[in-house]
PDB file of N, CA and C in Angstrom:
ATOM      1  N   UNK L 106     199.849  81.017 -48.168  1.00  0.00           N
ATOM      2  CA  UNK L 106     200.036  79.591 -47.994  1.00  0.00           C
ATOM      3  C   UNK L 106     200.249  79.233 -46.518  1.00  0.00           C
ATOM      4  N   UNK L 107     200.967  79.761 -45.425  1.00  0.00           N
ATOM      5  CA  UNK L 107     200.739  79.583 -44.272  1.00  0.00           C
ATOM      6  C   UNK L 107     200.068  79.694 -43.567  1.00  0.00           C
ATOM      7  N   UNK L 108     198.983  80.651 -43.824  1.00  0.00           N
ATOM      8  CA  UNK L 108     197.455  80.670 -43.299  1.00  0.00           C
ATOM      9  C   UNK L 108     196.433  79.167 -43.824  1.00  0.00           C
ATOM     10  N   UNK L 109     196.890  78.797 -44.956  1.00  0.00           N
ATOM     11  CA  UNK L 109     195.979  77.526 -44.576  1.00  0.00           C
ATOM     12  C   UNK L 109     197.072  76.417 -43.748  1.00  0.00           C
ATOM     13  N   UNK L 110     198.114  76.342 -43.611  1.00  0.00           N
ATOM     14  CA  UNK L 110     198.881  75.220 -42.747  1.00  0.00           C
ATOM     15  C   UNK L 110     198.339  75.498 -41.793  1.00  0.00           C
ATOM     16  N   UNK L 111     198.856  77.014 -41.140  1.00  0.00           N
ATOM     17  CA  UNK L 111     198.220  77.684 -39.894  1.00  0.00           C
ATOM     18  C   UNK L 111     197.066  76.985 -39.207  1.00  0.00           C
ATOM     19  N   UNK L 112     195.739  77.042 -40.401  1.00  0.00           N
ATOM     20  CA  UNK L 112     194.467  76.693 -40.029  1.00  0.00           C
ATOM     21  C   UNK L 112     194.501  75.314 -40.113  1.00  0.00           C
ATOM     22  N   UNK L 113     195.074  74.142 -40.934  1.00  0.00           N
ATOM     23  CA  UNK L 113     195.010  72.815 -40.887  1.00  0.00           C
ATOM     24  C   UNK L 113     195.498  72.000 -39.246  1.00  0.00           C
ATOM     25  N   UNK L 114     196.572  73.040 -38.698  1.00  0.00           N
ATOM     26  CA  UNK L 114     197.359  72.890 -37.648  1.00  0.00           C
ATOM     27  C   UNK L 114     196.136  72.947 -36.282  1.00  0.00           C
ATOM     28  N   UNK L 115     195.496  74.135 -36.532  1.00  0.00           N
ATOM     29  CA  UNK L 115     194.570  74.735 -35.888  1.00  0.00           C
ATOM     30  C   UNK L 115     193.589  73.732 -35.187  1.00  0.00           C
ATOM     31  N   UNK L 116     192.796  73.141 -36.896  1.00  0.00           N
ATOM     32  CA  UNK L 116     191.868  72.340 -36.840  1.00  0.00           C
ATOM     33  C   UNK L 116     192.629  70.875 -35.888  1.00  0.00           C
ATOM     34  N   UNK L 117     193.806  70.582 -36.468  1.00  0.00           N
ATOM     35  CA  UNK L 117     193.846  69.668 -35.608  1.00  0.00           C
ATOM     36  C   UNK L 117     194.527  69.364 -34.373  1.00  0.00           C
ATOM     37  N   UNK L 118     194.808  70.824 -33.735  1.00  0.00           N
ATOM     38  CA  UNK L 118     194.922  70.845 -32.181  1.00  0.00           C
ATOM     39  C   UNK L 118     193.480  70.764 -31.383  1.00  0.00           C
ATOM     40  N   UNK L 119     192.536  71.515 -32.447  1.00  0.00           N
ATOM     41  CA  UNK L 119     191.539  71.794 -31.873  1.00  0.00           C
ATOM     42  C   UNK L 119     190.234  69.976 -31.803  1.00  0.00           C
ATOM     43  N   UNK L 120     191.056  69.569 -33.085  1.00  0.00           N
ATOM     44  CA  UNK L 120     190.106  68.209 -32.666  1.00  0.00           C
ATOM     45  C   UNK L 120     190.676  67.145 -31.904  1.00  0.00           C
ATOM     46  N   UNK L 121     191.791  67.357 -31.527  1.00  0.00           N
ATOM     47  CA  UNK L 121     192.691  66.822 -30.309  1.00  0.00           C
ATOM     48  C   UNK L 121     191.910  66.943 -29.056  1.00  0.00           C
ATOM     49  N   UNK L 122     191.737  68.509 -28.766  1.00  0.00           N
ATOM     50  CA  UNK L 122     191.022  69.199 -27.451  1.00  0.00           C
ATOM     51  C   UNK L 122     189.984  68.717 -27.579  1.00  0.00           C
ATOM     52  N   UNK L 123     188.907  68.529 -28.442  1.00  0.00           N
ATOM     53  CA  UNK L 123     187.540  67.868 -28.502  1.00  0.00           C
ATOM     54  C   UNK L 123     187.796  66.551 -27.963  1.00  0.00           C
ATOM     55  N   UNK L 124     188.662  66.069 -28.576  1.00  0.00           N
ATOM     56  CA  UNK L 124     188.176  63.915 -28.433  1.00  0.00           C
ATOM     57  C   UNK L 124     189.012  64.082 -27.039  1.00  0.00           C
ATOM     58  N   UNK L 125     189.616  64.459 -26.660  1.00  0.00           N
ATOM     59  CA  UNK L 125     190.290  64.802 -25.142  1.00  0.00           C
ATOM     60  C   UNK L 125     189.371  64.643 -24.088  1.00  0.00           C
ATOM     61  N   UNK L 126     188.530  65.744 -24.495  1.00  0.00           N
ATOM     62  CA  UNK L 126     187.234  66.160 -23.774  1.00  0.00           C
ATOM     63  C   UNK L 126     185.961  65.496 -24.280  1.00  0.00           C
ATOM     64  N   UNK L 127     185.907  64.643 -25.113  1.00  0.00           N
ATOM     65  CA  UNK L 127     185.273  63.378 -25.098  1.00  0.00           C
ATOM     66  C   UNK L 127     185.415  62.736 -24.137  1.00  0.00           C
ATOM     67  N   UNK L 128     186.678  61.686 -24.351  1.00  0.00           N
ATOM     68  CA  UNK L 128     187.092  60.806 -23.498  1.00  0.00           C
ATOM     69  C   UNK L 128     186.694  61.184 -22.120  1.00  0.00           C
ATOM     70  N   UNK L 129     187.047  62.157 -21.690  1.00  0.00           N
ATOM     71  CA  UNK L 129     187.338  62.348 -20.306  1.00  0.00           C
ATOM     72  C   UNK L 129     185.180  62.797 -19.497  1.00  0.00           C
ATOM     73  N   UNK L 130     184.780  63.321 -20.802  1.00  0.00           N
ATOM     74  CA  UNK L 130     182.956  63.161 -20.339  1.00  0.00           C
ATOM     75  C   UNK L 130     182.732  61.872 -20.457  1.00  0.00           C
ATOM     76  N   UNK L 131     183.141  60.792 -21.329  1.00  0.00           N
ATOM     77  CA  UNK L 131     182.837  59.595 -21.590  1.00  0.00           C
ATOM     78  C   UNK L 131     182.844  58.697 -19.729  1.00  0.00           C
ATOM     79  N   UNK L 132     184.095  58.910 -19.334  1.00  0.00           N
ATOM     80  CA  UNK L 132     184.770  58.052 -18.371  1.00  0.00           C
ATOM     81  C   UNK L 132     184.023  59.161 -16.870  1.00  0.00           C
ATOM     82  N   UNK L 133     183.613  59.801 -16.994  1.00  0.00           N
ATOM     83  CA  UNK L 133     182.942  60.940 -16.066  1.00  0.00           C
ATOM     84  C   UNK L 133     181.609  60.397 -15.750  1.00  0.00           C
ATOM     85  N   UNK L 134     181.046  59.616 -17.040  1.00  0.00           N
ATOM     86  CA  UNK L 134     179.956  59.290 -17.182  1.00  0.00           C
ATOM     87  C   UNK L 134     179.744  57.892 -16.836  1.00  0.00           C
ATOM     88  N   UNK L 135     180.645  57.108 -17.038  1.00  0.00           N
ATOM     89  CA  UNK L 135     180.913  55.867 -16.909  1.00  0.00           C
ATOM     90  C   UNK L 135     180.856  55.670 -15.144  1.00  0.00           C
ATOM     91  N   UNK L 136     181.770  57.025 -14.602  1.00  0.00           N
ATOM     92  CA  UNK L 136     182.103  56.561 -12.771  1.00  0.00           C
ATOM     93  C   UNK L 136     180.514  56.680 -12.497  1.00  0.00           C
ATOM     94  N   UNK L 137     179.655  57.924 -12.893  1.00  0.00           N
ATOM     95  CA  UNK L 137     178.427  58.179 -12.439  1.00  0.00           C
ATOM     96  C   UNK L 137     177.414  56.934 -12.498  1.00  0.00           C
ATOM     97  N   UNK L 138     176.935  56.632 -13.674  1.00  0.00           N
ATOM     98  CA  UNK L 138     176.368  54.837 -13.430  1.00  0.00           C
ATOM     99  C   UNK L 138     176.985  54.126 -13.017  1.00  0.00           C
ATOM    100  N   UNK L 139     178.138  53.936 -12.507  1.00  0.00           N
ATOM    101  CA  UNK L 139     179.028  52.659 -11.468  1.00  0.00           C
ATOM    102  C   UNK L 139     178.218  53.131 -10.493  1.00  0.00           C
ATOM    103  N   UNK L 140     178.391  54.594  -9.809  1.00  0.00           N
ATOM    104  CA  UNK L 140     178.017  55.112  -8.685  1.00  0.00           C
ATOM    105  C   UNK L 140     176.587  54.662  -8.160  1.00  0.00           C
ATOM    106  N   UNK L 141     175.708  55.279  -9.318  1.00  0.00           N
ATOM    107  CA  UNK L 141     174.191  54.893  -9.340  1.00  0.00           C
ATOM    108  C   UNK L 141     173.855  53.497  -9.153  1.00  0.00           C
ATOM    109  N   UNK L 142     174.743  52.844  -9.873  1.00  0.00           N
ATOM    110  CA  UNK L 142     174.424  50.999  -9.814  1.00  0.00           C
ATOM    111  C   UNK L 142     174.821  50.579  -8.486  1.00  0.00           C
ATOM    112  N   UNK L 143     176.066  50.833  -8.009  1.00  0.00           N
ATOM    113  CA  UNK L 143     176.186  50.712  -6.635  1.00  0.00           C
ATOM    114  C   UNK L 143     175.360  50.965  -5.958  1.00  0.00           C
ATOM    115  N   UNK L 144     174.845  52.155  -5.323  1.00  0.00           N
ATOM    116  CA  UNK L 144     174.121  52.725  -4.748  1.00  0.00           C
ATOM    117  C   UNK L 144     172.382  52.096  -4.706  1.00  0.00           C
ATOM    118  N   UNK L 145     172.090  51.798  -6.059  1.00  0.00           N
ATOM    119  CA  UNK L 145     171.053  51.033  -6.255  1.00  0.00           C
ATOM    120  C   UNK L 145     170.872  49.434  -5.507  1.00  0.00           C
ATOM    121  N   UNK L 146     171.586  49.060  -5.775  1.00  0.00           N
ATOM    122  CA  UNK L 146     172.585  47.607  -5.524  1.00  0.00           C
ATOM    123  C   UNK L 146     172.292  47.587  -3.505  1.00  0.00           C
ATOM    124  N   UNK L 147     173.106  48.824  -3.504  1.00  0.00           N
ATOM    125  CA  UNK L 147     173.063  49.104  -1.470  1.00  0.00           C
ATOM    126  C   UNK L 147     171.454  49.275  -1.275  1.00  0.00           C
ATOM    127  N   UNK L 148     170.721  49.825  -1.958  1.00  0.00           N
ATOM    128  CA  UNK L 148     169.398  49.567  -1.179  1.00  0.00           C
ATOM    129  C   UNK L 148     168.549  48.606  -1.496  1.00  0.00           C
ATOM    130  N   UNK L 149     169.102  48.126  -2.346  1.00  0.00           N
ATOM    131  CA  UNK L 149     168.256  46.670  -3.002  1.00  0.00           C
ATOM    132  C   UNK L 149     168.693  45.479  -2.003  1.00  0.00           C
ATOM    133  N   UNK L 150     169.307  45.870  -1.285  1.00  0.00           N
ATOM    134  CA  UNK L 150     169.979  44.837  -0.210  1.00  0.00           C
ATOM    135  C   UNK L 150     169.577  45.052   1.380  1.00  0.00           C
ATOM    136  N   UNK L 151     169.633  46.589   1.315  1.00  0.00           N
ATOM    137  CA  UNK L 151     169.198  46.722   2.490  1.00  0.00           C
ATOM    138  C   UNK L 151     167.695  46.640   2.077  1.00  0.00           C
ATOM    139  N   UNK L 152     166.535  46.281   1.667  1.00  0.00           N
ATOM    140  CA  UNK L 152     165.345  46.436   1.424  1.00  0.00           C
ATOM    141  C   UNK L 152     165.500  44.559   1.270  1.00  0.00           C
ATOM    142  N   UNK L 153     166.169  43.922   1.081  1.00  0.00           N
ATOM    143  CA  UNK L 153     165.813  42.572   1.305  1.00  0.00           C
ATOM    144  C   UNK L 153     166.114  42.191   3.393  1.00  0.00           C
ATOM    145  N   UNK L 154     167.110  42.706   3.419  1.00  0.00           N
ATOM    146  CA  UNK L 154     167.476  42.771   4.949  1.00  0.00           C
ATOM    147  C   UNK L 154     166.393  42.814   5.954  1.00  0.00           C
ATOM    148  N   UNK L 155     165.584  43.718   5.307  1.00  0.00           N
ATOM    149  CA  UNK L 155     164.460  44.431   6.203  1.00  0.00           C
ATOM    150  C   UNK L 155     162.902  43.491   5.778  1.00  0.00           C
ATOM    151  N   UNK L 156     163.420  42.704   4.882  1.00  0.00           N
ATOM    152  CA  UNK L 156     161.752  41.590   4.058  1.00  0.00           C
ATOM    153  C   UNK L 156     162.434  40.706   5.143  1.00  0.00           C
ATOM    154  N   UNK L 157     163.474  40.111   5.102  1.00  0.00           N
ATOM    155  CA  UNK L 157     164.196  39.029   5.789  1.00  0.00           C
ATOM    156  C   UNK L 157     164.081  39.022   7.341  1.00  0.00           C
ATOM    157  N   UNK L 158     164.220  40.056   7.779  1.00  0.00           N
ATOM    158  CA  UNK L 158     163.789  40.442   9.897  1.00  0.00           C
ATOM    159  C   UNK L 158     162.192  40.659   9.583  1.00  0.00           C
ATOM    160  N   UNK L 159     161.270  40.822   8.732  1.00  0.00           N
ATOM    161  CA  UNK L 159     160.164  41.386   9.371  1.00  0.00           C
ATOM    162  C   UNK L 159     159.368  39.927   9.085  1.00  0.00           C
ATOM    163  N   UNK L 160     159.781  39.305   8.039  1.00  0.00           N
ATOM    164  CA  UNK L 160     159.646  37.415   7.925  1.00  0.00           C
ATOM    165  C   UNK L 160     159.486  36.901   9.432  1.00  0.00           C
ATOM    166  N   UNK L 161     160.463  37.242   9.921  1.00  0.00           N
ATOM    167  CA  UNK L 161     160.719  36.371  11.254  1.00  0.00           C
ATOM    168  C   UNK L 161     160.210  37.376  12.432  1.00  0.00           C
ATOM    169  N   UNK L 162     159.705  36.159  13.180  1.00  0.00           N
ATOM    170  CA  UNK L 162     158.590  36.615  14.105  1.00  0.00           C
ATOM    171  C   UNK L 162     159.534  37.159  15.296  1.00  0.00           C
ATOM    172  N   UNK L 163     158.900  38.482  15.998  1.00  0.00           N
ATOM    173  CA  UNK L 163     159.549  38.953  16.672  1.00  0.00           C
ATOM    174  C   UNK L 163     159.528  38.530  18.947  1.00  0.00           C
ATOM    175  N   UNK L 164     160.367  39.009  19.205  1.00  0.00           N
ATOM    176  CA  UNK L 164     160.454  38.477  20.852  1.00  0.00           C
ATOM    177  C   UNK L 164     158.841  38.683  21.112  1.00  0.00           C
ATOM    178  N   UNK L 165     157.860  39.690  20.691  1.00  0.00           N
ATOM    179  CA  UNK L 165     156.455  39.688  21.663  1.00  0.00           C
ATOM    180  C   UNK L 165     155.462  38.779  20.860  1.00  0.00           C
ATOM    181  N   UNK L 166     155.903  38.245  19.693  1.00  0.00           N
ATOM    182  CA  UNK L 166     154.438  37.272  19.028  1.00  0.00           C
ATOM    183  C   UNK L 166     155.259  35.918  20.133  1.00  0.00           C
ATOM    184  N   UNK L 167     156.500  35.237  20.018  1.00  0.00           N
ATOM    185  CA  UNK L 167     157.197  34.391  20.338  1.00  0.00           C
ATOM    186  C   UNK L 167     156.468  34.232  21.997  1.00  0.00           C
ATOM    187  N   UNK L 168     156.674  35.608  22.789  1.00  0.00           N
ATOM    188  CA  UNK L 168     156.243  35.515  24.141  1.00  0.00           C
ATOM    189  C   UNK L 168     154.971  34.902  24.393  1.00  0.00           C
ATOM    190  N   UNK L 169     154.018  35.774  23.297  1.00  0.00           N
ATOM    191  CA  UNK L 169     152.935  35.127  23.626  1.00  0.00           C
ATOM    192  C   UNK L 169     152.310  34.058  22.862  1.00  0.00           C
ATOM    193  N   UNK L 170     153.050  33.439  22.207  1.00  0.00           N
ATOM    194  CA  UNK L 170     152.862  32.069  22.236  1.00  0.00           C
ATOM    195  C   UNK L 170     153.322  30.734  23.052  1.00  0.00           C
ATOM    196  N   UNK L 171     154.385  31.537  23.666  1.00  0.00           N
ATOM    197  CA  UNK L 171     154.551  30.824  24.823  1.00  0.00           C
ATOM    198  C   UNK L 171     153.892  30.309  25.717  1.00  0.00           C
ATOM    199  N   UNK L 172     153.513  31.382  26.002  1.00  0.00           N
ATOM    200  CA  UNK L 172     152.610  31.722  27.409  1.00  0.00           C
ATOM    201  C   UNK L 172     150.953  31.219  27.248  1.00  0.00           C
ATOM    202  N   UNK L 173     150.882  30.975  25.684  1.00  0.00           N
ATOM    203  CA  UNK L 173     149.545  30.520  25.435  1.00  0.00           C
ATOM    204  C   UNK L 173     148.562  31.305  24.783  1.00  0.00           C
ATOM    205  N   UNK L 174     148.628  32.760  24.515  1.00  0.00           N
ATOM    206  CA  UNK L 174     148.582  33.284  24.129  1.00  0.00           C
ATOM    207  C   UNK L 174     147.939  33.844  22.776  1.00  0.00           C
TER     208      UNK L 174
END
């Protein structure tokens, strides 16, 4: 009779340690797409930055329209 308490005890330290180690891959997983979305986010910005300066005409088209050009 104490070998099955034993094992009931067992089972449920052991499904303790599982959902433990759920949680903690869950929230592991969770920082990693924050990370990725961020990161995505930073070059989706710097890639408008760079549409936004190359829009606008630079000091040598400017010069030589000055000048007649």
């Amino acid at each position: 009779m104490a070998d099955a308490s034993d094992d009931s005890s067992f089972k449920s330290k052991f499904g303790r340690v599982l959902d433990s180690i759920d949680s903690v891959s869950r929230k592991f997983e969770d920082s990693i797409k924050d990370r990725l979305e961020r990161k995505k986010e930073m070059n989706d910005s710097f890639s408008t930055a760079e549409d936004e300066e190359s829009e606008e005409p630079d000091a040598e088209s400017l010069l030589m329209k000055t000048q007649g050009g």
